[in-house]
GROMACS .gro file of C-alpha atoms in nm:
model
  416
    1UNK     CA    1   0.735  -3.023   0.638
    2UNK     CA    2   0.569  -2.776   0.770
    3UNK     CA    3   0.350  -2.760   1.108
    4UNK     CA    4   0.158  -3.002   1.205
    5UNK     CA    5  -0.183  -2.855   1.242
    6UNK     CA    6  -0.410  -3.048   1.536
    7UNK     CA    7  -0.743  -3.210   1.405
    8UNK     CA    8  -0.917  -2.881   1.529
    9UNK     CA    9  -0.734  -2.639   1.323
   10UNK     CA   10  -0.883  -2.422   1.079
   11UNK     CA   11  -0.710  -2.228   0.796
   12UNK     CA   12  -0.864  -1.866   0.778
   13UNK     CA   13  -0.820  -1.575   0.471
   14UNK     CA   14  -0.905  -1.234   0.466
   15UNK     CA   15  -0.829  -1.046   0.119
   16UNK     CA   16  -0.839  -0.706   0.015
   17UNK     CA   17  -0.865  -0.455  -0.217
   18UNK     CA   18  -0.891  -0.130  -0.102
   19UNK     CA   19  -0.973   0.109  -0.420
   20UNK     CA   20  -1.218   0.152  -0.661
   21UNK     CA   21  -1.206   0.293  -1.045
   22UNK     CA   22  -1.073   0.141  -1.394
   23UNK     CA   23  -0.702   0.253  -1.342
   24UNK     CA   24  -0.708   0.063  -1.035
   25UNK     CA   25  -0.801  -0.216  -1.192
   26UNK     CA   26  -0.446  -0.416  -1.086
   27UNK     CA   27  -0.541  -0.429  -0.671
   28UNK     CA   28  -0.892  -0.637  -0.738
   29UNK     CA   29  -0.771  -0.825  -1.066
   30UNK     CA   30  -0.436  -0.932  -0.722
   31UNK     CA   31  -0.716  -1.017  -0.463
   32UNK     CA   32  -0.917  -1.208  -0.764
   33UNK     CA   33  -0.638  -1.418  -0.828
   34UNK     CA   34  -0.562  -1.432  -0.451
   35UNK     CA   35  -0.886  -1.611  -0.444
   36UNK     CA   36  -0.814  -1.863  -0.662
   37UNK     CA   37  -0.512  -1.989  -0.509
   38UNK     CA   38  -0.696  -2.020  -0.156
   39UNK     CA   39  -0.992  -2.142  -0.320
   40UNK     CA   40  -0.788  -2.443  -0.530
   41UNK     CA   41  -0.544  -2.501  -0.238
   42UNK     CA   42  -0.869  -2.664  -0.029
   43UNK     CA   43  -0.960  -2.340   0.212
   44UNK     CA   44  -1.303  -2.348   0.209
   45UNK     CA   45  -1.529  -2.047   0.097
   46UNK     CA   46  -1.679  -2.027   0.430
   47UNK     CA   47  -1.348  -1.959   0.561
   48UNK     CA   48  -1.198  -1.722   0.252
   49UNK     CA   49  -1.344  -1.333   0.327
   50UNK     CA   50  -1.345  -1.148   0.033
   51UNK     CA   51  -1.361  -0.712   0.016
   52UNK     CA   52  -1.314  -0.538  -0.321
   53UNK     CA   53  -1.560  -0.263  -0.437
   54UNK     CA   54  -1.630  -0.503  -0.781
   55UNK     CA   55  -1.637  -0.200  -1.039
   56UNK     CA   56  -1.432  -0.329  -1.248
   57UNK     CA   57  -1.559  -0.658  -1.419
   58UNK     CA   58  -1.845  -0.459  -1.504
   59UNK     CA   59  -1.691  -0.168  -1.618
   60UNK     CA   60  -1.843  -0.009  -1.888
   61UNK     CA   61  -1.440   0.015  -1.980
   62UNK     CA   62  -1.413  -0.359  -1.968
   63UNK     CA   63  -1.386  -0.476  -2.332
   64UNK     CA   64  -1.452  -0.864  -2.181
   65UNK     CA   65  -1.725  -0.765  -1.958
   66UNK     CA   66  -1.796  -1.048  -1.652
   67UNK     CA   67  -1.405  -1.112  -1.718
   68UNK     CA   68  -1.098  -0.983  -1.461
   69UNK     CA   69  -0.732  -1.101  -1.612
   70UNK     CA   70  -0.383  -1.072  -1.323
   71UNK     CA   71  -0.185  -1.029  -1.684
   72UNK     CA   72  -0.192  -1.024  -2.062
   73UNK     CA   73  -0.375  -1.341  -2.145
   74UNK     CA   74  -0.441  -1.490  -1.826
   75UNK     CA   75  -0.693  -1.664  -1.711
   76UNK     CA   76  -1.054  -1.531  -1.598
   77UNK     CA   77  -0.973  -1.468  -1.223
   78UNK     CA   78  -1.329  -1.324  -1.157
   79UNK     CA   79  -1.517  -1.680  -1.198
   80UNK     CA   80  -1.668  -1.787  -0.898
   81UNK     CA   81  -1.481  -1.537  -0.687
   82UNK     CA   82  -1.656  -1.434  -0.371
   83UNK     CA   83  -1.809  -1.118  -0.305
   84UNK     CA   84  -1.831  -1.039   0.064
   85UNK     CA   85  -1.781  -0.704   0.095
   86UNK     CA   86  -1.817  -0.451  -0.190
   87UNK     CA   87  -1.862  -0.087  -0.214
   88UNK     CA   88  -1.945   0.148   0.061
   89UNK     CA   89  -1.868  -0.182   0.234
   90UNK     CA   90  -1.479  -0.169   0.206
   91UNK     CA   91  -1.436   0.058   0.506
   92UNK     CA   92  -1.140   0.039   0.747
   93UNK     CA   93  -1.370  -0.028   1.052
   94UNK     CA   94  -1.518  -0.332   0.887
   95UNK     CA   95  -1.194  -0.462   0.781
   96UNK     CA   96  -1.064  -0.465   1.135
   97UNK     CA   97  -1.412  -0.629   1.287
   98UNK     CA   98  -1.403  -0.885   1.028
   99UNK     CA   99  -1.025  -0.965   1.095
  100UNK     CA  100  -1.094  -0.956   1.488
  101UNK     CA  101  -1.404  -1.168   1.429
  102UNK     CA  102  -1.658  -0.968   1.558
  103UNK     CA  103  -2.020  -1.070   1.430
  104UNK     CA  104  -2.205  -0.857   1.599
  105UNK     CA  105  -2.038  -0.570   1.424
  106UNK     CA  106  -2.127  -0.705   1.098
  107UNK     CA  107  -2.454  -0.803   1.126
  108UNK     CA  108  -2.658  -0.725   0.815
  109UNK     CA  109  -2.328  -0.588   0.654
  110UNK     CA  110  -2.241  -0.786   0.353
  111UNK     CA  111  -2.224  -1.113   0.373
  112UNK     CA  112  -2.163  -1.069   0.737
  113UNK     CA  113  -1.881  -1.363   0.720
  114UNK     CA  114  -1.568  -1.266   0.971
  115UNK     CA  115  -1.253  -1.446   1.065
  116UNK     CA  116  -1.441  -1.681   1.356
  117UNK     CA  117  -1.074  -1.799   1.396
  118UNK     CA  118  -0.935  -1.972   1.767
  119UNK     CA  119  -0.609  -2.066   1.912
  120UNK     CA  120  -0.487  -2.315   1.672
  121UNK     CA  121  -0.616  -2.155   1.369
  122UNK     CA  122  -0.410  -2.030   1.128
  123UNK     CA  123  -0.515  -1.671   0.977
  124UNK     CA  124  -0.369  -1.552   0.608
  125UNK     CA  125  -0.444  -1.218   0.495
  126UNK     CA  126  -0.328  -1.013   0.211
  127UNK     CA  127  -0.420  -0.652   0.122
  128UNK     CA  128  -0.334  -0.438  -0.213
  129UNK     CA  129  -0.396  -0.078  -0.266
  130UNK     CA  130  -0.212   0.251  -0.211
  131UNK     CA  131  -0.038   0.342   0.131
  132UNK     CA  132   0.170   0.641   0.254
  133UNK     CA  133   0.347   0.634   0.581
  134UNK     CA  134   0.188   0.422   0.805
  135UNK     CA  135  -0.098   0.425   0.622
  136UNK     CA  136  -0.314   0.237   0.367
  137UNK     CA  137  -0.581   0.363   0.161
  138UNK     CA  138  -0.957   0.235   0.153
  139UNK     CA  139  -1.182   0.371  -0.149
  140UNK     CA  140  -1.299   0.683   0.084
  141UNK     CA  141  -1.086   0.656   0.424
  142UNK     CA  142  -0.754   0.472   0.555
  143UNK     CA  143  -0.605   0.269   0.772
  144UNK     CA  144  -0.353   0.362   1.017
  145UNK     CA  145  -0.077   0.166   1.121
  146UNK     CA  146  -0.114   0.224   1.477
  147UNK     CA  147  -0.515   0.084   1.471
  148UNK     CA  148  -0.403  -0.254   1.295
  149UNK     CA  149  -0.143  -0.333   1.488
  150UNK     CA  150  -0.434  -0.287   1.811
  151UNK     CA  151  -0.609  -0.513   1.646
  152UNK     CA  152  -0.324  -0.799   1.595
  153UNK     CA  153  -0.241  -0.755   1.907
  154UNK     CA  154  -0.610  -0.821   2.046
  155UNK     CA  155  -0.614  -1.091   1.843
  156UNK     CA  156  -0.327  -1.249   1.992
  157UNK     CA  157  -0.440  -1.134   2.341
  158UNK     CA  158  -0.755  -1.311   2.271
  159UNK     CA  159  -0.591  -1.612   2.125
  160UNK     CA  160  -0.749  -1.583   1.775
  161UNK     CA  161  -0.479  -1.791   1.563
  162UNK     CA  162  -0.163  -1.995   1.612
  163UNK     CA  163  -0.035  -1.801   1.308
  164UNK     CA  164  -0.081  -1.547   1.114
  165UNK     CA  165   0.079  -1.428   0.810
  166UNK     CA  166  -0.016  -1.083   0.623
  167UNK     CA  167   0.087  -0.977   0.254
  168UNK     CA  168   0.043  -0.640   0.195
  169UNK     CA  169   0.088  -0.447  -0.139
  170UNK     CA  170   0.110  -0.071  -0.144
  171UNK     CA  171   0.347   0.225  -0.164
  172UNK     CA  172   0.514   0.257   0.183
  173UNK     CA  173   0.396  -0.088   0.300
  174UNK     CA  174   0.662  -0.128   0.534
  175UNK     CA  175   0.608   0.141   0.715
  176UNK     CA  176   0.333  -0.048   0.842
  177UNK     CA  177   0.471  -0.280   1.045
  178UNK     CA  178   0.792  -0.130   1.163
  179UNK     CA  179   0.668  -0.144   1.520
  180UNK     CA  180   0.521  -0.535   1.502
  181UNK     CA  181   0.551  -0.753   1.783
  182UNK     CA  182   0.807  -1.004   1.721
  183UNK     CA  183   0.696  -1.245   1.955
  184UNK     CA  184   0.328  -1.278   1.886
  185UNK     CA  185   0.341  -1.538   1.610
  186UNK     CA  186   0.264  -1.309   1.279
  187UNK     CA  187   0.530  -1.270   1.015
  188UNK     CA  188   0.480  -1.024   0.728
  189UNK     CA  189   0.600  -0.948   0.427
  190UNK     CA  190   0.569  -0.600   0.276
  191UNK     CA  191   0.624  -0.490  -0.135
  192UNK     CA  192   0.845  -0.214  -0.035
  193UNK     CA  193   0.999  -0.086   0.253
  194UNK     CA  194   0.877   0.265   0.450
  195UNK     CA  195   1.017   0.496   0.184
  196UNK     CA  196   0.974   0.411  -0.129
  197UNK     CA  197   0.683   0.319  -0.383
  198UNK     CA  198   0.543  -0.008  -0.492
  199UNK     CA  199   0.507  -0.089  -0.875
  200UNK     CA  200   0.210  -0.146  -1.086
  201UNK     CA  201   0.278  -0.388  -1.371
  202UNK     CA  202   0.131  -0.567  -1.704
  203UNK     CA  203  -0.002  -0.284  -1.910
  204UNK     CA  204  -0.249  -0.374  -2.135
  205UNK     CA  205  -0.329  -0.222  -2.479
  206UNK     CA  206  -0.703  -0.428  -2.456
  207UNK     CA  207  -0.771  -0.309  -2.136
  208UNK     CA  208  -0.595   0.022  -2.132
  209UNK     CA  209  -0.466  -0.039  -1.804
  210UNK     CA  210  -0.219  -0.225  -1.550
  211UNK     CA  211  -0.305  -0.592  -1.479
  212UNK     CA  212  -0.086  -0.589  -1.195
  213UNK     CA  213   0.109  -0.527  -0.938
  214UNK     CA  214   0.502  -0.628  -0.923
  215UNK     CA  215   0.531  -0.737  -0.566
  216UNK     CA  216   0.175  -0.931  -0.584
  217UNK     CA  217   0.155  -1.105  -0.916
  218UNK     CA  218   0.549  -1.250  -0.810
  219UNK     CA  219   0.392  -1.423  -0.485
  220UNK     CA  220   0.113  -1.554  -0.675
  221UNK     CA  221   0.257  -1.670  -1.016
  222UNK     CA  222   0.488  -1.862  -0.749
  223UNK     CA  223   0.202  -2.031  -0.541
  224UNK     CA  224   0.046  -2.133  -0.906
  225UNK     CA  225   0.351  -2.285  -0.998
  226UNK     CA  226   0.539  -2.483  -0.689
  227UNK     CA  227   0.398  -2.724  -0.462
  228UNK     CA  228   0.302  -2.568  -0.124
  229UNK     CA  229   0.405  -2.836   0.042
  230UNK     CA  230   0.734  -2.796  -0.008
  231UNK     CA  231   0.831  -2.411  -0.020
  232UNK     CA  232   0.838  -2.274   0.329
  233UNK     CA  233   0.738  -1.883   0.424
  234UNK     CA  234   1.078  -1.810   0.406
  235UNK     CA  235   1.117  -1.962   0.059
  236UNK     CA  236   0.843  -1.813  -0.069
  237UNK     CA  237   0.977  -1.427   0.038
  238UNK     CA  238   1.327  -1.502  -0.048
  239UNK     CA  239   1.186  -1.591  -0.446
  240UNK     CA  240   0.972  -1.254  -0.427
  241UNK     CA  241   1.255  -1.009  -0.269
  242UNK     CA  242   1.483  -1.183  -0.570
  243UNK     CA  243   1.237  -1.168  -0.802
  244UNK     CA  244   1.080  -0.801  -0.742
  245UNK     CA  245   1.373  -0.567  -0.921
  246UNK     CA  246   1.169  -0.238  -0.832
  247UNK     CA  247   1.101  -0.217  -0.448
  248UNK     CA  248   1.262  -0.368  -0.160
  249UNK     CA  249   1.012  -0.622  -0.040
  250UNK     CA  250   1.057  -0.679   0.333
  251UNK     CA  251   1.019  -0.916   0.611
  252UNK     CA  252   0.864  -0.803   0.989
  253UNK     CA  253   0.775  -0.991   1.277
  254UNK     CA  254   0.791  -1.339   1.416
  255UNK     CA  255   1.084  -1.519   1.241
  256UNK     CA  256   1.047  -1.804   1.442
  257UNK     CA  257   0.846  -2.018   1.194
  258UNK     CA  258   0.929  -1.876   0.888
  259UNK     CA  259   1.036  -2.226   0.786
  260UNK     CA  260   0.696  -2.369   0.767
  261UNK     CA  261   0.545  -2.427   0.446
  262UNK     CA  262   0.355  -2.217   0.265
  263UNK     CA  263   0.051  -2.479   0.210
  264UNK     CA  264  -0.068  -2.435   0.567
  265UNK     CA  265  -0.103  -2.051   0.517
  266UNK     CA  266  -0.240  -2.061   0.176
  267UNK     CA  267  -0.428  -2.417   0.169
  268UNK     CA  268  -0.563  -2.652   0.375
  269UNK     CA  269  -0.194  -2.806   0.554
  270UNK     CA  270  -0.225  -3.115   0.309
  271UNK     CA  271  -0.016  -2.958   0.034
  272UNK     CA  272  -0.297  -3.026  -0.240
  273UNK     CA  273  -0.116  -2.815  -0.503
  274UNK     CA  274   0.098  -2.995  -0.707
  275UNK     CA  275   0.397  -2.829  -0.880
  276UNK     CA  276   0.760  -2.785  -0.942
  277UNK     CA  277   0.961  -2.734  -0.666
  278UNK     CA  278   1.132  -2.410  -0.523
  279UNK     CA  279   1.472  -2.499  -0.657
  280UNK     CA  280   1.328  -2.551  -1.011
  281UNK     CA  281   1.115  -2.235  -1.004
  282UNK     CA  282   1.154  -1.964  -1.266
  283UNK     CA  283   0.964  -1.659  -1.274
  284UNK     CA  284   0.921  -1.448  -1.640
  285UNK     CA  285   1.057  -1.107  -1.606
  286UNK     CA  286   0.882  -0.771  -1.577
  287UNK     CA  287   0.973  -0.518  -1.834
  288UNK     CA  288   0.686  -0.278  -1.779
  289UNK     CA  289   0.694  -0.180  -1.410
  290UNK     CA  290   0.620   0.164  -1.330
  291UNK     CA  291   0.596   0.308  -0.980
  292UNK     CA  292   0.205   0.283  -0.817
  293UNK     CA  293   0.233   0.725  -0.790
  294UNK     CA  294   0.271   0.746  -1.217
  295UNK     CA  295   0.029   0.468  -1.318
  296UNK     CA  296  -0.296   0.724  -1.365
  297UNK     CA  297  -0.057   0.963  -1.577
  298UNK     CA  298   0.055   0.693  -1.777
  299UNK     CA  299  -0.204   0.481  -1.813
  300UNK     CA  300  -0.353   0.841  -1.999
  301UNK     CA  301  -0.063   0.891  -2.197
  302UNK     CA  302  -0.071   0.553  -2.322
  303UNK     CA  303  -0.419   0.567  -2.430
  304UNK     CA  304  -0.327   0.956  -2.633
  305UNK     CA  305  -0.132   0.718  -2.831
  306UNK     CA  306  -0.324   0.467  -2.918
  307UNK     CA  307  -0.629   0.705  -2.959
  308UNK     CA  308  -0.787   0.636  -3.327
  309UNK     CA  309  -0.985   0.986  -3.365
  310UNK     CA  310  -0.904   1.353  -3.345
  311UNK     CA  311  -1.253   1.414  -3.118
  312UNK     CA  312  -1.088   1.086  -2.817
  313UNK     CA  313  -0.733   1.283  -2.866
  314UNK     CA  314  -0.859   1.571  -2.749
  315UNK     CA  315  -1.070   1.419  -2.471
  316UNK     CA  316  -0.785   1.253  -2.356
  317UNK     CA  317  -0.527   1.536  -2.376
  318UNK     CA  318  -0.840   1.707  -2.161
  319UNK     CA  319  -0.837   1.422  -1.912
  320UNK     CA  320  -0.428   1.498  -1.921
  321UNK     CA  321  -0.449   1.842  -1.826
  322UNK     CA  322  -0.721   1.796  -1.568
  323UNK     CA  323  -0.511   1.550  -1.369
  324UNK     CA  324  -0.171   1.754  -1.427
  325UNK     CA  325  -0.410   2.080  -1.284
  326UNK     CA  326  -0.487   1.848  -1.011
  327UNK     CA  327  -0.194   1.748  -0.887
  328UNK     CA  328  -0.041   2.092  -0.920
  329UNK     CA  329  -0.340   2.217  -0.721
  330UNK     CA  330  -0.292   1.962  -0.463
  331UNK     CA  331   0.126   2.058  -0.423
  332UNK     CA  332   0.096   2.440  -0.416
  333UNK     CA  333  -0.204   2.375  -0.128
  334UNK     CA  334   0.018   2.163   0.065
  335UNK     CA  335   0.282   2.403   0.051
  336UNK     CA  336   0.037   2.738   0.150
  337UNK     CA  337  -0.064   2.525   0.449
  338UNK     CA  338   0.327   2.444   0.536
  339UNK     CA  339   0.444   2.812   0.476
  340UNK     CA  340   0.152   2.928   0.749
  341UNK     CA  341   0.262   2.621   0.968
  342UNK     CA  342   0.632   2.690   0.988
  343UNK     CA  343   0.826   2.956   1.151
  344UNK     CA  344   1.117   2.978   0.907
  345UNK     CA  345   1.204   2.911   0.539
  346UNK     CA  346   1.419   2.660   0.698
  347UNK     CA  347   1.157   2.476   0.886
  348UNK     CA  348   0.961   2.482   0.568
  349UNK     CA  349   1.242   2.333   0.346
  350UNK     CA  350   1.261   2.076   0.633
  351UNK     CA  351   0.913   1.981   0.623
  352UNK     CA  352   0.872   1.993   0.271
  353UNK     CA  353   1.179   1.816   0.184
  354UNK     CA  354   1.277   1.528   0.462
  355UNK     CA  355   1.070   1.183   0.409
  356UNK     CA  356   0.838   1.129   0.682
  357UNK     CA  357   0.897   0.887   0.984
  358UNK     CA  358   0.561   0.951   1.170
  359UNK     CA  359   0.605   0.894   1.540
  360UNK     CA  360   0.409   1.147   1.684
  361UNK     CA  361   0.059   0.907   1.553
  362UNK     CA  362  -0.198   1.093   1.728
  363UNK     CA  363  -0.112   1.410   1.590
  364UNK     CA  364  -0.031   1.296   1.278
  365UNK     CA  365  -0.363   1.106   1.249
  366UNK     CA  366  -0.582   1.434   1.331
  367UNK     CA  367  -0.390   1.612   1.074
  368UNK     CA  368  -0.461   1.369   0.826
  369UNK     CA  369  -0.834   1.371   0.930
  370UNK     CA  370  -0.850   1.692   0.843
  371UNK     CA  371  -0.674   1.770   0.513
  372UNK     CA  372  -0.896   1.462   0.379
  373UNK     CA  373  -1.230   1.605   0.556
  374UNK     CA  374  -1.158   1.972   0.421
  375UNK     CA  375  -0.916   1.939   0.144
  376UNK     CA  376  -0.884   1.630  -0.051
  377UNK     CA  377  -0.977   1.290   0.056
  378UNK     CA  378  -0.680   1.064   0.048
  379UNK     CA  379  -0.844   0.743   0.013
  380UNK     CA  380  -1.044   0.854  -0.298
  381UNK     CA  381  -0.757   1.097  -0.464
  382UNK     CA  382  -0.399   0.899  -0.481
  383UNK     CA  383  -0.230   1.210  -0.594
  384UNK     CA  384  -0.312   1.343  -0.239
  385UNK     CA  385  -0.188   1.058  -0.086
  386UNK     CA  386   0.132   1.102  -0.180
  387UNK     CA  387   0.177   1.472   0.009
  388UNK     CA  388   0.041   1.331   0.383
  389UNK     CA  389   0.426   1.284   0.447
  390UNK     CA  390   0.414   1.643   0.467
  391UNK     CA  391   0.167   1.612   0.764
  392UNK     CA  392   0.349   1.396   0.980
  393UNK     CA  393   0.661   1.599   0.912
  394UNK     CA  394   0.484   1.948   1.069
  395UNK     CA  395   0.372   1.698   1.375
  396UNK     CA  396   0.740   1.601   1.422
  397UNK     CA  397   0.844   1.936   1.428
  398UNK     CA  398   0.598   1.934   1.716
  399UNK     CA  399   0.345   2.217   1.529
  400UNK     CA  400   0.047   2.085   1.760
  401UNK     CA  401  -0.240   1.900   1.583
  402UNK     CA  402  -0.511   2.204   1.662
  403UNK     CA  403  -0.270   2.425   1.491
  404UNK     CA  404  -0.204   2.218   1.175
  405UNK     CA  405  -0.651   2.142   1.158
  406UNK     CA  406  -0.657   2.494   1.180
  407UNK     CA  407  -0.469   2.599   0.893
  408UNK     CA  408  -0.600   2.295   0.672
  409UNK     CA  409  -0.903   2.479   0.683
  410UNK     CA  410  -0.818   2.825   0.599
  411UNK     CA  411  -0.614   2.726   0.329
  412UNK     CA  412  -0.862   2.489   0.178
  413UNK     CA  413  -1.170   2.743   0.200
  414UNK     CA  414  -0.920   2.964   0.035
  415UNK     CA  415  -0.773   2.746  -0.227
  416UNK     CA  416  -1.009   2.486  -0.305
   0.00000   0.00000   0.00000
């Protein structure tokens, strides 16, 4: 069994989806079906916090409109879900006053609802989107590392949970917790560790897009099926690590009660789902993953060849060449503002070519204000997302930050 929660416990969830647009689809059809395993496992609404920018059941793309499916022929995931937080209200800042609890903040935001958690609550939250080095995107800003792990840490200072446990989904993910407490009673679990992408999953011909993502849909086909009370944390990331064949899903912070079960993170402690147990559990394989960075291109490609008409062909072979154009245009600016950053053709190689361990967070962070602000905004354009290794890179080669702003700008003005 798992821990024995006092009479005054509460069991808290915050879940996320931090992008917007039909070939996203995947991260709010995971935080849908997120819901519904919180919701059926006896966590009460008024304790669930939902953010997701809800374009997508709505679509005009959606060929079951009101309908959100996790995988071909699933269930609808969208009924009843809550709404919280949508749109322009999926923003970093309210993400971290919501998980810190702060009302005041978000007053007449939304639904207003925060994590109102206390010192023998236990706090769930899972995230899914796209991330870079200790980063994770939000439909028009991000989230660094460095500002989350404040705010666990003021949680715990401030005795806001017992536990906590965080699930995050994106390319990079673990990245984002390298430099977690391991003493301050949160474990995560990440879908890949700080170099390499996640995987979007469960194309669909109907929907012309991924259902899924790898790392996400594994946890949650896995809380559907077993009974909570009886697979523990540890379980639970041991099945997903197995089970995930594309990314190395990882493990960070307090170990110490990673043998507690799974129901008292994602229910109510009284193990209310009912299922097969972890020893009998089988997972169906993934034969369609394909890394989070090539989903737009394919997703396109895909629907060239299934187009029925000449006049969507060549719309679609447009839409091809635009987003080819883009990310061409986005590479040979990031490599303009590196050659007038760098000293050598050695430095530049360097910068260009070593994956990025970001240490150096306050520069880093500035330079990553400002290619978004002036060049291309990283939480709305993933292609640019993938190049702000670049950035930290030119800050660990300790180019200063006013520098590196300053030739963003003149390259963009000339470029863009």
């Amino acid at each position: 069994m798992g821990a024995v929660c006092t009479a005054e416990a509460k069991h808290w969830a915050l879940i996320v989806a931090g992008s917007n647009s039909w070939y996203n689809y995947r991260h709010q059809a995971d935080v849908c079906h997120a819901y519904q395993i919180l919701h059926k496992n006896g966590i009460p609404d008024e304790n669930i916090v939902v953010m997701m920018y809800d374009d997508i059941a709505h679509n005009k793309f959606n060929p079951t409109p009101g309908v959100i499916i996790n995988k071909p022929g699933g269930k609808n995931v969208y009924l009843g879900v809550l709404r919280d937080y949508t749109k322009e209200e999926v923003t970093p800042k309210n993400f971290l006053n919501i998980l810190k609890g702060d009302k005041e903040a978000m007053k007449g935001i939304g639904s207003g609802k925060v994590i109102d958690s206390g010192p023998n609550d236990h706090v769930f939250v899972y995230f899914t989107d796209h991330g870079a080095p200790k980063l994770i995107a939000f439909p028009d800003s991000v989230l660094h590392s460095q500002d989350l792990l404040e705010a666990i840490n003021y949680m715990h200072k401030n005795k806001k949970f017992a536990r906590m446990v965080f699930y995050l989904e994106a390319c990079e993910s673990g990245s984002m917790f390298v430099k977690l407490e391991k003493d301050i009673n949160v474990f995560a679990t990440t879908a890949a560790n700080p170099h390499e992408s996640s995987y979007a999953c469960y194309y669909s011909k109907k929907y012309q897009t991924y259902l899924g993502d790898v790392y996400s849909v594994k946890w949650m086909e896995n809380s559907d099926k077993v009974d909570l009370s009886e697979e523990s944390l540890l379980k639970q990331f041991e099945i997903v690590k197995r089970e995930t064949k594309t990314s190395h899903v990882e493990k960070y912070g307090d170990m110490a009660f990673d043998h507690e079960d799974i129901d008292d993170y994602q229910g109510d402690g009284q193990g209310k789902s009912s299922g097969i147990t972890p020893e009998e559990y089988r997972s169906e394989p993934i034969t369609d993953a394909v890394p989070a960075p090539n989903v737009h291109l394919n997703i396109l490609q895909n629907r060239l060849k299934d187009a029925k008409s000449d006049e969507e062909k060549l719309r679609i072979a447009k839409e091809i060449e635009d987003l080819i154009e883009l990310k061409e245009g986005i590479r040979s600016t990031v490599e303009e503002i590196v050659k007038h950053c760098t000293s050598s053709d050695e430095q530049m190689v360097r910068v260009l070519k070593k994956r990025a361990d970001p240490e150096d967070l306050v520069c880093y962070k500035k330079a990553v204000t400002a290619f978004s602000e002036t060049c291309y905004n990283v939480g709305k354009n993933e292609h640019a997302l993938r190049y702000v290794y670049v950035l930290s890179n030119l800050c660990e080669e300790k180019i200063p930050a006013q520098k590196i702003a300053a030739v963003i700008k003149q390259q963009c003005e000339i470029l863009i």
